[in-house]
Structure formats: structure tokens, C-alpha cells
Coordinates of C-alpha atoms in Angstrom, one line a residue:
Chain F
M25 CA 16.4 -13.6 21.7
K26 CA 17.5 -11.1 24.3
F27 CA 14.9 -11.6 27.0
K28 CA 13.2 -14.8 28.0
S29 CA 9.7 -13.2 28.2
Q30 CA 9.9 -12.6 24.4
K31 CA 9.1 -16.2 23.9
I32 CA 5.5 -15.6 24.8
A33 CA 5.2 -14.5 21.1
Y34 CA 5.5 -18.2 20.2
Y35 CA 2.0 -19.0 21.5
F36 CA 0.4 -16.3 19.4
F37 CA 2.3 -17.3 16.3
A38 CA 1.2 -21.0 16.8
L39 CA -2.4 -19.8 17.2
S40 CA -2.0 -17.8 14.0
M41 CA -0.8 -20.8 12.1
L42 CA -3.7 -22.9 13.3
L43 CA -6.3 -20.3 12.4
L44 CA -4.7 -19.7 9.0
I45 CA -5.2 -23.3 8.1
L46 CA -8.8 -23.2 9.2
Q47 CA -9.3 -20.0 7.2
I48 CA -8.1 -21.8 4.1
V49 CA -10.5 -24.7 4.7
Y50 CA -13.4 -22.3 4.7
G51 CA -12.1 -20.6 1.6
F52 CA -12.2 -23.9 -0.2
I53 CA -15.8 -24.5 0.9
M54 CA -16.8 -21.2 -0.7
G55 CA -14.7 -21.8 -3.8
F56 CA -16.6 -25.1 -4.4
A57 CA -19.9 -23.5 -3.7
H58 CA -19.2 -20.7 -6.3
M59 CA -18.4 -23.5 -8.7
G60 CA -21.7 -25.1 -8.2
Y61 CA -20.8 -27.7 -5.5
D62 CA -22.4 -26.3 -2.4
V63 CA -22.4 -29.8 -0.9
L64 CA -22.1 -28.7 2.7
H65 CA -25.1 -26.3 2.4
D66 CA -27.1 -28.1 5.1
F67 CA -24.3 -27.8 7.7
I68 CA -22.2 -24.9 6.6
P69 CA -24.2 -22.6 4.3
F70 CA -22.3 -19.9 2.4
N71 CA -23.0 -17.2 5.0
V72 CA -21.5 -19.3 7.7
A73 CA -18.4 -20.1 5.6
V74 CA -17.9 -16.5 4.6
T75 CA -18.2 -15.1 8.1
T76 CA -15.9 -17.8 9.5
H77 CA -13.3 -17.2 6.7
K78 CA -13.2 -13.4 7.2
N79 CA -13.2 -13.5 11.0
L80 CA -10.5 -16.1 11.1
L81 CA -8.4 -13.8 8.9
V82 CA -8.9 -10.9 11.3
V83 CA -8.2 -13.0 14.4
W84 CA -5.1 -14.8 13.0
L85 CA -3.6 -11.5 11.8
L86 CA -4.4 -9.8 15.2
S87 CA -2.8 -12.8 16.9
G88 CA 0.2 -12.4 14.7
F89 CA 0.4 -8.6 15.5
M90 CA 0.2 -9.3 19.2
G91 CA 2.9 -12.0 19.0
A92 CA 5.0 -9.5 17.1
A93 CA 4.5 -6.9 19.7
Y94 CA 5.4 -9.3 22.5
Y95 CA 8.6 -10.1 20.7
I96 CA 9.6 -6.7 19.5
I97 CA 8.6 -4.4 22.4
P98 CA 10.9 -6.0 25.1
D99 CA 13.7 -6.0 22.6
E100 CA 13.2 -2.3 21.6
A101 CA 12.6 -1.2 25.2
D102 CA 15.5 -3.3 26.4
T103 CA 13.7 -4.9 29.3
E104 CA 11.7 -8.0 30.2
L105 CA 8.0 -7.9 29.5
Y106 CA 6.1 -6.2 32.3
S107 CA 4.2 -9.4 33.2
V108 CA 4.4 -12.8 31.6
P109 CA 1.5 -14.3 33.6
L110 CA -0.7 -11.4 32.4
A111 CA 0.4 -12.2 28.8
L112 CA -0.5 -15.9 29.3
I113 CA -3.9 -15.0 30.6
Q114 CA -4.4 -12.7 27.7
F115 CA -3.4 -15.4 25.3
V116 CA -5.7 -18.0 26.7
S117 CA -8.6 -15.7 26.9
F118 CA -8.0 -14.4 23.3
A119 CA -7.9 -18.0 22.0
I120 CA -11.1 -18.9 23.9
V121 CA -13.0 -15.9 22.6
G122 CA -11.8 -16.8 19.0
V123 CA -12.9 -20.4 19.3
V124 CA -16.3 -19.5 20.9
A125 CA -16.9 -17.0 18.1
V126 CA -16.1 -19.5 15.4
I127 CA -18.3 -22.2 16.9
G128 CA -21.0 -19.5 17.5
F129 CA -21.1 -18.6 13.8
H130 CA -22.0 -22.2 13.0
M131 CA -25.0 -21.9 15.4
H132 CA -25.9 -18.5 13.8
W133 CA -24.7 -16.5 16.8
W134 CA -23.6 -13.5 14.9
E135 CA -24.3 -10.0 13.7
G136 CA -24.7 -9.9 10.0
R137 CA -22.4 -6.9 9.5
K138 CA -19.5 -7.6 7.1
F139 CA -16.2 -8.1 9.0
L140 CA -17.8 -7.3 12.4
E141 CA -19.9 -10.4 12.8
I142 CA -18.7 -11.2 16.3
P143 CA -21.8 -10.8 18.5
R144 CA -21.9 -8.0 21.1
P145 CA -21.2 -9.9 24.3
L146 CA -18.0 -11.3 22.7
D147 CA -17.1 -7.8 21.5
W148 CA -16.9 -6.7 25.2
L149 CA -14.6 -9.7 25.9
V150 CA -12.4 -8.7 22.9
A151 CA -12.3 -5.2 24.3
L152 CA -11.3 -6.4 27.8
N153 CA -8.7 -8.7 26.3
V154 CA -7.2 -6.0 24.2
I155 CA -7.0 -3.7 27.3
L156 CA -5.0 -6.4 29.1
F157 CA -2.7 -6.7 26.0
L158 CA -2.2 -2.9 25.7
A159 CA -1.6 -2.5 29.4
N160 CA 1.2 -5.1 29.3
I161 CA 2.8 -3.5 26.2
L162 CA 2.6 0.1 27.5
L163 CA 3.9 -0.8 31.0
T164 CA 6.8 -2.6 29.3
Q165 CA 7.6 0.5 27.3
I166 CA 7.4 2.7 30.3
K167 CA 9.6 0.6 32.5
G168 CA 12.0 0.1 29.6
K169 CA 15.5 1.5 29.5
K170 CA 15.2 2.6 25.9
S171 CA 12.4 4.2 23.9
S172 CA 12.4 3.9 20.1
T173 CA 10.3 5.4 17.3
T174 CA 9.7 1.9 15.9
A175 CA 8.3 0.6 19.2
W176 CA 6.1 3.7 19.6
V177 CA 4.7 3.6 16.1
L178 CA 3.9 -0.1 16.6
T179 CA 2.3 0.6 20.0
M180 CA 0.3 3.5 18.8
G181 CA -1.0 1.4 15.9
L182 CA -2.2 -1.2 18.4
V183 CA -3.8 1.4 20.7
F184 CA -5.7 2.9 17.8
I185 CA -6.8 -0.5 16.6
A186 CA -8.5 -0.9 20.0
L187 CA -10.0 2.6 19.9
L188 CA -11.4 2.3 16.4
Y189 CA -13.1 -1.0 17.3
L190 CA -15.6 1.0 19.4
P191 CA -17.7 2.8 16.7
G192 CA -18.5 -0.7 15.4
M193 CA -20.1 -1.7 18.6
I194 CA -23.0 0.9 18.5
Y195 CA -26.3 -0.2 17.1
F196 CA -28.1 1.9 14.5
E197 CA -31.5 1.4 13.0
N198 CA -30.4 3.1 9.7
I199 CA -28.4 0.6 7.7
S200 CA -26.6 3.4 5.9
V201 CA -25.4 5.0 9.2
D202 CA -24.4 1.5 10.4
S203 CA -22.4 1.0 7.2
F204 CA -20.8 4.5 7.5
L205 CA -19.4 3.8 11.0
R206 CA -18.6 0.2 10.2
W207 CA -16.0 1.5 7.7
W208 CA -14.6 3.7 10.4
V209 CA -13.5 0.4 11.9
V210 CA -12.7 -1.6 8.8
H211 CA -11.2 1.0 6.5
L212 CA -9.4 3.0 9.2
W213 CA -8.0 -0.3 10.4
V214 CA -6.6 -1.8 7.2
E215 CA -5.8 1.4 5.3
G216 CA -4.9 3.4 8.4
V217 CA -3.7 2.2 11.8
W218 CA -2.8 -1.4 10.7
E219 CA -0.3 0.3 8.4
L220 CA 1.3 1.8 11.6
V221 CA 1.7 -1.7 12.8
M222 CA 3.0 -2.8 9.4
G223 CA 5.4 0.2 9.3
G224 CA 6.6 -0.6 12.8
I225 CA 7.2 -4.3 12.2
L226 CA 8.8 -3.6 8.8
S227 CA 11.2 -1.1 10.3
Y228 CA 12.2 -3.4 13.1
L229 CA 12.9 -6.2 10.5
L230 CA 14.8 -3.9 8.3
I231 CA 16.9 -2.6 11.1
K232 CA 17.7 -6.1 12.1
L233 CA 18.1 -7.7 8.7
T234 CA 20.0 -4.9 6.8
G235 CA 21.9 -3.3 9.6
V236 CA 21.1 0.2 8.2
D237 CA 21.2 2.9 10.8
R238 CA 18.1 3.1 12.9
E239 CA 17.8 6.9 12.6
V240 CA 17.6 6.6 8.8
I241 CA 15.0 3.9 8.8
E242 CA 12.9 5.6 11.4
K243 CA 13.0 8.9 9.6
W244 CA 11.5 7.2 6.5
L245 CA 9.1 5.3 8.7
Y246 CA 7.6 8.7 9.7
V247 CA 7.3 9.8 6.1
I248 CA 5.6 6.6 5.1
V249 CA 3.1 6.5 7.9
G250 CA 2.5 10.2 7.2
L251 CA 1.7 9.4 3.6
T252 CA -0.6 6.6 4.7
F253 CA -2.7 8.9 6.8
L254 CA -2.6 11.8 4.3
S255 CA -4.3 9.6 1.8
G256 CA -5.9 6.9 3.9
I257 CA -8.1 9.0 6.2
L258 CA -10.0 10.8 3.5
G259 CA -9.7 7.8 1.3
T260 CA -12.3 6.2 3.6
G261 CA -14.6 8.2 1.2
H262 CA -14.4 5.4 -1.4
H263 CA -16.7 3.4 0.9
Y264 CA -19.2 6.3 1.0
Y265 CA -19.8 6.7 -2.8
Y266 CA -22.9 4.5 -3.1
T267 CA -24.1 3.7 0.5
G268 CA -26.2 6.8 1.2
G269 CA -23.5 9.4 1.9
P270 CA -23.6 12.9 0.4
N271 CA -22.1 13.2 -3.1
Y272 CA -19.0 15.2 -2.1
W273 CA -17.5 11.8 -1.1
L274 CA -17.3 10.9 -4.8
M275 CA -14.7 13.6 -5.3
I276 CA -13.0 13.5 -2.0
G277 CA -12.9 9.7 -1.8
G278 CA -11.8 9.5 -5.5
I279 CA -8.9 11.9 -5.1
F280 CA -7.5 10.7 -1.8
S281 CA -8.0 7.0 -2.5
A282 CA -6.2 7.5 -5.8
L283 CA -3.3 8.7 -3.7
E284 CA -3.3 5.6 -1.4
P285 CA -1.0 3.7 -3.7
V286 CA 1.6 6.4 -3.1
A287 CA 2.0 5.3 0.5
F288 CA 2.3 1.7 -0.5
L289 CA 4.8 2.6 -3.2
G290 CA 6.7 4.5 -0.6
M291 CA 6.8 1.4 1.6
T292 CA 8.1 -0.6 -1.3
I293 CA 10.9 1.9 -2.2
F294 CA 11.7 2.2 1.4
A295 CA 12.2 -1.5 2.0
V296 CA 14.1 -2.1 -1.3
Q297 CA 16.4 0.9 -0.8
M298 CA 17.2 -0.1 2.8
Y299 CA 18.0 -3.6 1.5
R300 CA 20.3 -2.2 -1.2
K301 CA 22.0 0.2 1.2
G302 CA 22.4 -2.4 3.9
N303 CA 24.8 -5.2 4.4
K304 CA 23.5 -8.3 2.7
N305 CA 25.1 -10.9 4.9
H306 CA 22.3 -11.6 7.3
P307 CA 22.0 -15.4 7.3
N308 CA 18.2 -15.4 7.7
K309 CA 17.4 -15.3 4.0
L310 CA 13.7 -16.4 4.4
A311 CA 12.9 -13.5 6.8
L312 CA 14.4 -11.1 4.3
F313 CA 12.4 -12.6 1.4
W314 CA 9.2 -12.3 3.4
T315 CA 10.1 -8.7 4.5
L316 CA 10.7 -7.6 0.9
S317 CA 7.7 -9.4 -0.5
T318 CA 5.5 -7.7 2.1
A319 CA 6.6 -4.4 0.9
I320 CA 6.3 -5.3 -2.8
V321 CA 3.1 -7.4 -2.9
S322 CA 1.2 -5.0 -0.6
F323 CA 1.9 -2.3 -3.3
L324 CA 0.4 -4.6 -6.0
G325 CA -2.5 -5.9 -4.0
A326 CA -3.5 -2.9 -1.9
G327 CA -2.1 -0.1 -4.1
V328 CA -2.4 -1.0 -7.7
L329 CA -5.5 -3.3 -7.5
G330 CA -7.2 -0.9 -5.2
L331 CA -6.6 1.9 -7.6
A332 CA -8.0 -0.4 -10.4
H333 CA -11.5 0.1 -9.0
T334 CA -11.5 3.0 -6.7
L335 CA -12.4 5.8 -9.0
P336 CA -16.1 6.6 -8.7
A337 CA -16.9 6.2 -12.4
V338 CA -15.4 2.7 -12.4
N339 CA -16.6 1.8 -9.0
L340 CA -20.2 2.5 -10.0
Y341 CA -20.0 -0.7 -12.0
T342 CA -17.6 -2.8 -9.9
H343 CA -19.0 -2.0 -6.5
G344 CA -20.3 -5.2 -4.9
T345 CA -18.8 -7.6 -7.4
L346 CA -16.0 -10.2 -7.4
V347 CA -13.6 -7.4 -8.4
T348 CA -13.5 -6.4 -4.8
A349 CA -12.6 -10.0 -3.8
M350 CA -9.7 -9.8 -6.3
H351 CA -8.3 -6.7 -4.6
G352 CA -9.1 -7.9 -1.1
H353 CA -7.2 -11.2 -1.4
L354 CA -3.9 -9.8 -2.7
A355 CA -4.1 -6.8 -0.4
F356 CA -4.5 -8.8 2.8
W357 CA -2.0 -11.3 1.7
G358 CA 0.7 -8.8 0.7
A359 CA 0.3 -6.3 3.4
Y360 CA -0.7 -8.3 6.5
A361 CA -0.4 -12.0 6.0
S362 CA 3.1 -11.8 4.6
L363 CA 4.0 -9.4 7.3
V364 CA 3.1 -11.8 10.0
L365 CA 4.9 -14.6 8.2
A366 CA 8.0 -12.3 7.9
I367 CA 8.2 -11.6 11.7
I368 CA 7.6 -15.3 12.4
S369 CA 10.4 -16.3 10.0
Y370 CA 12.7 -13.8 11.7
S371 CA 11.9 -14.6 15.3
M372 CA 11.4 -18.4 15.3
P373 CA 15.1 -19.2 14.9
L374 CA 15.9 -16.7 17.6
M375 CA 13.4 -18.1 20.0
T376 CA 14.2 -21.7 19.5
G377 CA 17.9 -21.6 18.5
R378 CA 17.3 -23.7 15.4
K379 CA 18.7 -22.0 12.4
L380 CA 16.2 -22.9 9.7
F381 CA 17.3 -19.9 7.6
D382 CA 17.3 -21.1 4.1
T383 CA 15.6 -24.4 3.9
R384 CA 14.2 -26.1 0.8
N385 CA 10.7 -26.2 2.5
G386 CA 11.0 -22.6 3.5
N387 CA 11.9 -21.4 0.0
L388 CA 9.2 -23.6 -1.6
A389 CA 6.7 -22.2 0.9
F390 CA 7.6 -18.7 -0.1
W391 CA 7.3 -19.2 -3.8
L392 CA 4.3 -21.5 -3.9
S393 CA 2.2 -19.4 -1.6
N394 CA 3.0 -16.2 -3.4
I395 CA 2.6 -17.7 -6.9
G396 CA -0.6 -19.4 -5.8
M397 CA -2.0 -16.2 -4.4
L398 CA -1.2 -14.2 -7.5
C399 CA -3.0 -16.9 -9.6
M400 CA -6.0 -16.8 -7.3
T401 CA -6.0 -13.0 -7.7
A402 CA -6.0 -13.4 -11.5
A403 CA -8.9 -15.9 -11.3
F404 CA -10.9 -13.5 -9.1
G405 CA -10.0 -10.7 -11.5
V406 CA -11.2 -12.5 -14.6
A407 CA -14.3 -13.7 -12.8
G408 CA -14.9 -10.1 -11.5
V409 CA -14.5 -8.4 -14.8
G410 CA -16.7 -11.0 -16.5
Q411 CA -19.3 -10.4 -13.9
V412 CA -19.1 -6.6 -14.3
Y413 CA -19.6 -6.8 -18.1
L414 CA -22.3 -9.5 -18.2
E415 CA -24.3 -8.3 -15.2
R416 CA -23.6 -4.6 -14.8
I417 CA -23.1 -3.6 -18.5
V418 CA -25.1 -6.1 -20.5
G419 CA -27.7 -6.5 -17.8
L420 CA -28.0 -10.3 -17.6
D421 CA -29.5 -11.8 -14.5
F422 CA -27.2 -12.4 -11.5
M423 CA -27.6 -16.2 -11.5
V424 CA -27.2 -16.5 -15.3
V425 CA -23.9 -14.7 -14.9
A426 CA -22.9 -16.8 -11.9
Q427 CA -23.2 -20.0 -14.0
E428 CA -20.9 -18.5 -16.6
L429 CA -18.3 -17.9 -13.9
H430 CA -18.0 -21.5 -12.7
V431 CA -14.9 -22.2 -14.8
H432 CA -13.0 -19.3 -13.2
F433 CA -13.7 -20.8 -9.8
F434 CA -12.2 -24.0 -11.0
V435 CA -9.0 -22.0 -11.8
L436 CA -9.3 -20.4 -8.4
I437 CA -9.4 -23.7 -6.7
L438 CA -6.4 -25.0 -8.6
S439 CA -4.4 -21.8 -7.7
A440 CA -5.6 -22.1 -4.1
T441 CA -4.2 -25.6 -4.0
V442 CA -0.8 -24.4 -4.9
F443 CA -1.1 -21.6 -2.3
T444 CA -2.2 -24.2 0.3
V445 CA 0.8 -26.4 -0.4
G446 CA 3.0 -23.4 0.2
I447 CA 1.3 -22.6 3.5
L448 CA 1.5 -26.2 4.7
L449 CA 5.3 -26.2 3.9
Y450 CA 5.6 -23.0 5.9
I451 CA 3.8 -24.6 8.8
I452 CA 6.0 -27.7 8.6
D453 CA 9.0 -25.5 8.9
F454 CA 7.4 -23.7 11.8
M455 CA 6.9 -26.9 13.6
K456 CA 10.4 -28.1 12.9
H457 CA 11.7 -25.2 14.8
G458 CA 10.2 -26.8 17.9
L459 CA 9.4 -24.9 21.1
P460 CA 11.2 -21.7 22.3
S461 CA 14.2 -22.5 24.5
E462 CA 16.0 -20.5 27.1
E463 CA 19.2 -21.8 25.6
A464 CA 18.5 -19.5 22.7
L465 CA 18.9 -16.5 25.0
G466 CA 21.6 -14.1 23.6
T467 CA 21.6 -15.8 20.1
E468 CA 20.7 -12.6 18.4
E469 CA 24.0 -11.0 19.1
S470 CA 25.9 -13.8 17.4
F471 CA 23.6 -13.5 14.3
E472 CA 24.2 -9.7 14.2
A473 CA 27.9 -10.4 14.4
V474 CA 27.6 -12.6 11.3
A475 CA 25.7 -9.9 9.6
G476 CA 28.2 -7.2 10.6
Chain V
M242 CA 17.9 16.8 3.5
L243 CA 14.8 15.9 5.6
S244 CA 15.6 15.4 9.2
K245 CA 13.9 12.9 11.5
R246 CA 12.2 15.8 13.4
Q247 CA 10.8 17.2 10.2
A248 CA 9.5 13.8 9.2
K249 CA 7.8 13.5 12.5
I250 CA 6.2 16.9 12.1
F251 CA 5.0 15.9 8.6
F252 CA 3.5 12.7 10.0
L253 CA 1.7 14.3 13.1
G254 CA 0.7 17.5 11.3
G255 CA -0.7 15.7 8.3
T256 CA -2.5 13.1 10.3
I257 CA -4.2 15.7 12.6
F258 CA -5.1 18.0 9.7
F259 CA -6.8 15.3 7.7
A260 CA -8.4 13.6 10.7
V261 CA -10.0 16.9 11.6
I262 CA -11.4 17.4 8.0
F263 CA -12.6 13.8 8.0
L264 CA -14.4 14.2 11.3
A265 CA -16.1 17.4 10.2
L266 CA -17.3 15.7 6.9
S267 CA -18.4 12.7 8.9
V268 CA -20.5 14.8 11.2
D269 CA -22.1 16.5 8.3
S270 CA -22.8 13.2 6.6
L271 CA -24.3 11.7 9.7
L272 CA -26.4 14.7 10.5
N273 CA -27.4 16.0 7.1
G274 CA -26.5 13.9 4.1
I275 CA -27.4 10.4 5.1
P276 CA -30.8 11.2 6.8
K277 CA -31.7 13.1 3.6
N278 CA -30.5 10.5 1.1
T279 CA -32.0 7.6 3.0
N280 CA -35.3 9.3 3.8
A281 CA -34.7 8.8 7.5
H282 CA -38.2 10.2 8.3
L283 CA -39.7 7.1 6.6
L284 CA -37.7 4.7 8.8
T285 CA -40.6 3.2 10.8
E286 CA -40.4 0.7 13.6
Q287 CA -41.3 -2.0 11.1
V288 CA -38.4 -1.1 8.8
A289 CA -36.1 -1.2 11.9
R290 CA -37.4 -4.6 12.7
G291 CA -36.7 -5.7 9.1
K292 CA -33.2 -4.4 9.4
Y293 CA -32.7 -6.3 12.6
L294 CA -33.8 -9.5 10.8
W295 CA -31.5 -8.7 7.9
E296 CA -28.6 -8.7 10.3
R297 CA -29.8 -11.4 12.7
N298 CA -29.8 -13.9 9.7
N299 CA -26.6 -12.6 8.2
C300 CA -28.3 -12.0 4.8
M301 CA -25.1 -10.0 3.9
G302 CA -23.2 -13.3 4.2
C303 CA -24.4 -14.1 0.7
H304 CA -26.2 -11.1 -0.8
T305 CA -25.2 -7.5 -1.2
I306 CA -27.2 -4.4 -0.2
M307 CA -26.0 -1.0 -1.3
G308 CA -23.3 -3.0 -2.9
E309 CA -22.0 -4.4 0.4
G310 CA -21.9 -8.0 1.5
A311 CA -20.7 -11.2 0.0
Y312 CA -20.9 -11.8 -3.8
Y313 CA -22.7 -15.2 -3.8
A314 CA -26.3 -14.0 -4.2
P315 CA -28.0 -11.1 -5.9
E316 CA -27.7 -7.4 -5.0
L317 CA -30.9 -6.5 -3.2
T318 CA -30.9 -2.6 -3.0
R319 CA -33.6 -2.4 -5.7
V320 CA -35.2 -5.8 -5.2
Y321 CA -38.5 -4.3 -4.1
S322 CA -39.0 -2.6 -7.5
R323 CA -37.3 -5.4 -9.5
R324 CA -39.2 -8.4 -8.0
G325 CA -42.1 -6.9 -6.0
P326 CA -43.2 -7.8 -2.5
D327 CA -45.0 -11.1 -3.3
Y328 CA -41.8 -12.5 -4.8
I329 CA -39.8 -11.5 -1.7
R330 CA -42.4 -13.2 0.6
T331 CA -42.3 -16.4 -1.4
V332 CA -38.6 -16.7 -1.6
L333 CA -38.0 -16.3 2.2
N334 CA -39.8 -19.5 3.4
F335 CA -39.7 -21.5 0.2
E336 CA -40.1 -25.2 0.9
G337 CA -36.7 -26.9 0.5
G338 CA -34.9 -23.6 0.2
W339 CA -35.1 -21.2 -2.8
G340 CA -32.7 -22.5 -5.4
P341 CA -32.7 -20.7 -8.8
R342 CA -30.3 -22.3 -11.2
G343 CA -28.9 -24.7 -8.6
R344 CA -27.6 -22.1 -6.1
K345 CA -29.3 -22.7 -2.8
M346 CA -30.7 -20.2 -0.3
V347 CA -31.2 -21.1 3.3
Q348 CA -34.8 -22.0 4.0
Y349 CA -36.2 -19.6 6.6
N350 CA -39.2 -20.0 8.8
F351 CA -40.3 -16.4 9.3
S352 CA -43.7 -15.5 10.7
D353 CA -46.1 -13.5 8.6
N354 CA -45.2 -10.4 10.6
E355 CA -41.5 -10.9 10.1
K356 CA -42.0 -11.3 6.4
E357 CA -43.8 -8.0 6.3
D358 CA -41.0 -6.4 8.4
I359 CA -38.4 -7.6 5.8
V360 CA -40.6 -6.4 2.9
A361 CA -40.9 -3.0 4.6
F362 CA -37.2 -2.8 5.0
F363 CA -36.6 -3.5 1.3
E364 CA -39.2 -1.0 0.4
W365 CA -37.4 1.7 2.4
V366 CA -34.0 0.8 1.0
N367 CA -35.5 0.8 -2.5
K368 CA -36.2 4.6 -2.2
M369 CA -32.7 5.6 -1.1
D370 CA -30.7 8.0 -3.2
L371 CA -27.3 6.3 -3.6
N372 CA -25.6 8.7 -6.0
G373 CA -26.7 6.6 -9.1
F374 CA -26.0 3.1 -7.7
P375 CA -27.0 0.6 -9.0
A376 CA -26.6 2.0 -12.5
D377 CA -28.8 0.9 -15.3
P378 CA -26.9 -1.5 -17.5
P379 CA -25.9 0.6 -20.6
L380 CA -26.1 -2.3 -23.1
K381 CA -29.3 -3.8 -21.8
Q382 CA -31.7 -4.5 -24.7

């Protein structure tokens, strides 16, 4: 760690870990309900569980991104953070808003709009909070001695995350219009500006871990985020096929979303090539594993499994089925969850000075969580394809089909158990690092010396 | 070989170009396509109240509509023609919670007016032109 203000990232990462565990708990509640054991129905009905599960995901990932920015930006700008107290206030208020939202969901204080269920008054607090965050990051960049492409791509990603949240805060009486603009937020986040954040963090990690020249990495960063927007912006059209939009979206959405895997493939080739070109002596093997797995699994989850059901002729039958859950789980895991775990694995030893680089727990955590998630994806996939055939092709009643799918949710729960063991081991390693320490200042240089 | 500057131009140029096209198509969709396909002129105050209730109770947290939502309970885009208004009214406040084949729905306590709002909302959604969704099952006997 170069600057002591970077350690503010630790609080955000710790919050991420806590919310991740909670997210998994709600996932199990839903898995059991799908299997026929909706035992908590009277206290936590499915719609509460699903809303909590999805929003916890969004909040823990955003918390991870914010932590990453607080760690990376001072380093890249070569200066202390603009204001540590402001960052602390922002952290506390962010955590409070998150907790209030989760408790609120249990009291049915929500908006029933997929992914954007946080009620309007809290939306304003989120917006205010994000302004505080962005002000701190931008002022740090401006006062910094250096200005890097990596830092600006990351920052612009975060700025656009905030701007694109706004269309989701307008109320429309027409549910189709509501849905149209809801995807401006959700799609242009995860298949657009979140990929700027992803590209920025991945570049930073690759520069640090492989030692490849910054200019080379940043040049390819532009190409990849360029490909992302080239396909991703009009790729939004795949959400407009069957929700009331005009029929030109079938063609435009089909063509451009079929190109979306290219951007993810670019990300994979980029990361693997940089690793191969680079010096392979960096001691933090776990950070490298997570960095490469982010690039590879995001291609599988977001790219390949997205393509599997994005063409209009296929999507006509898979739209609104468990096939979407298959794609969603591996895509979020590969692209964003793994990314946050990568930056945590890289930065924790540098913030705390404890070199847990290649521990047994850490390795097991990596493999169990990835294998568990791949098996979960397979279980969702089998359930989804079964549902599509029985309900959408053969025309059986929804609930008749749901009963046939119980067994696949048993497999899902088994796989999720493996996944959860992996995550718990990751968190145990996280806690073993202890708290950030000022004694760790300047440690980065010595690691880079080892790498060099 | 590609320079960093060229890469930057590719990124900024491509992004701006496709964003402009996307915005233009979005404006067209919002002003022309969606109002036509959804029969916006039939969207009465009662339908709007029904939509409000749909969101207020997070029906999308279990069901799907226009294929969007969670995948725990049936797709409701065409529920008005599939089940009819009486069935919908019965399900909403069913004593002990509607529970076909063991999967439970939350028991609501809607007033008669609210039930009519929800029925009106489903009736309006039922008439939408959704480019062929939901498709008729090809192998249905």
C-alpha cells in the first residue's frame, strides 16, 4: 500500500463479504421453495427472498467497486485520497441505506420492479451517497500528480453508473414504458458501464500482477471497452423483443447481442495474453487466479450462455424461464463477483501486511466456489431447458412443470453447498488478514521487486 | 500496429456513434412503437391503479409479466384470456392463500375496487401486441 488513505477500501470489502453471505442465505431459501419446501412462507415469502437476494447482490458488488476505487485511484493518481472523513461518512451512510432497504423489503417497503426494488425515498439517499463518493474520487484524480487511462476508465464507469440510475427513478403508468427504461439502468449497467469498471480494475490488476507495460495494457483496454459498447448499447434490444417495443428490435437486438460475446472473448484473450507475456513471478498467486478466472468465466457466463438464448427465435420460448437464471448466475459470478474477489485478494495483503498469497484455504475457496457455481449453472440450465420444453413447447401447465423440476433444485442446492463452502473459506482467509495496518505502507514496492 | 491513440478513437467514436443510434431508436419506441403496441389510448385510470397495485405488492417477485419477473409462479401476460376475470378475483384474496399443487401464493386482502383495478390491468395487458410472445406451444394437443 502506497498511501494510508487507501485502507478505507477495507471497510467496503468487509461490508461486501457480509452482504455476500446474506445473499447466499436468501438464495437457499429460494432454492428450497422451488423444491417444494417453502417453509418460511409466512415470514419470508418468495417475493421477499428474491428481492433481498438480488438487491444484496447489487449492493455488495457496488460496495466492492467503491472499495476498489478507493484503493486504486490514490495509487494511480499518486496522491492521498481527497478526504478520508468524507469517505467514512459515505461508507457509513451507504451501509445504513443498504440495511434499511433490506429490512424494508421484509416489511414490504419496496417497488415491485425487478432489480430496482429500492423504494423512491431511499433512491434519493443512494443518489446523494454516490455523489459524495464520486466527488471524493474525482477530486482525488484532479489533485493527483499522475493521470492514467486505467483510473479514468474506472472513474467514468462509476460516473455513468450514477447517471444511468436516474431513468429508473421516474414513474410511468404504462408498464411497457417502465420496463423499457428499467433496462436502460439494468442492461446498460451490467452489459455497459459496469464493464468499464471491470476493464479498469482488470487492467490495474494485470499491470500489477504481470508487470506488462502499462501502455500496452491500456491500449487493449480501449479496444475492449470499445467492443463492449459497440455491441452492448444496441444489444439492449434483446430486452425489447417481447415487452411491447417495435419489431425492429428483434433484428437489431439479435445482431448486436450476438456480438456481445466478442467483447467478453476479447477480455479473456487480453487477460490470458498479458499473463503469458508477463513475468510470472508475482507471489500473490490467488489474486492472479481470480483475475484470470474473472476474464474466463465472464466469457462463459455472460458471453456464451447469453448467446445461448439471445436470438429472437430462441428467446421467444426461453424468455421468462429458468434459462435466464442459468445465464444470470454465471454471468454475475464470472464478470463481477469474481472481479471483486480478485481485487480483494490482491489488496488485502498490501493493506494488512500479511502475505496470505497461496494458502490452502485460499486455493480451496477458489476451486470450490467456481466448481460449485458451474454445477449450479448446470442445474439451472437443465431445469430451464426442461421447463421450456414441457411448458412452452408441449404446453403443460406451469405448476405441473414446476413439480417435475423439483429434482433439479435438489442438485442446485447440493451445488450451492459446495459453492458456499468455498465462499466461507474465502471469508475465513479475509478475516485472517486482520485489519489494515500503517506498518504495511510501502509494502507494494517490495512485492514488485520480487515480481521484477 | 494499432496505437493507443487509435484505440482511444475507436472506443470514443464507436461509443458515441452507437449511443446516438440507440437514443434515436429509443425515442421512436417511446413515442410511436410502445404506445401503438400497448394500446396506450386504452390505459385508463383504473388500469394505472392496477399497475400501481401490481408493483406495490411486488407481484413480479414471483410471477412474470411480458416474460419479466421471477420464475416461481405463472406468466400472467395472457392470464385474462386464459383464466378469466372471476378466477383472478378468487385467487387474490383466497382464504389461507392460493396454493395450487402445494406452491403457496401470499394471501392478499384487496378491497372490491382494488380487485377490479387489478382485473382491468390484466385485461389491458392481455391486448398488448408483444411480437408473438407468448407463443402458442407447438406440440400442444
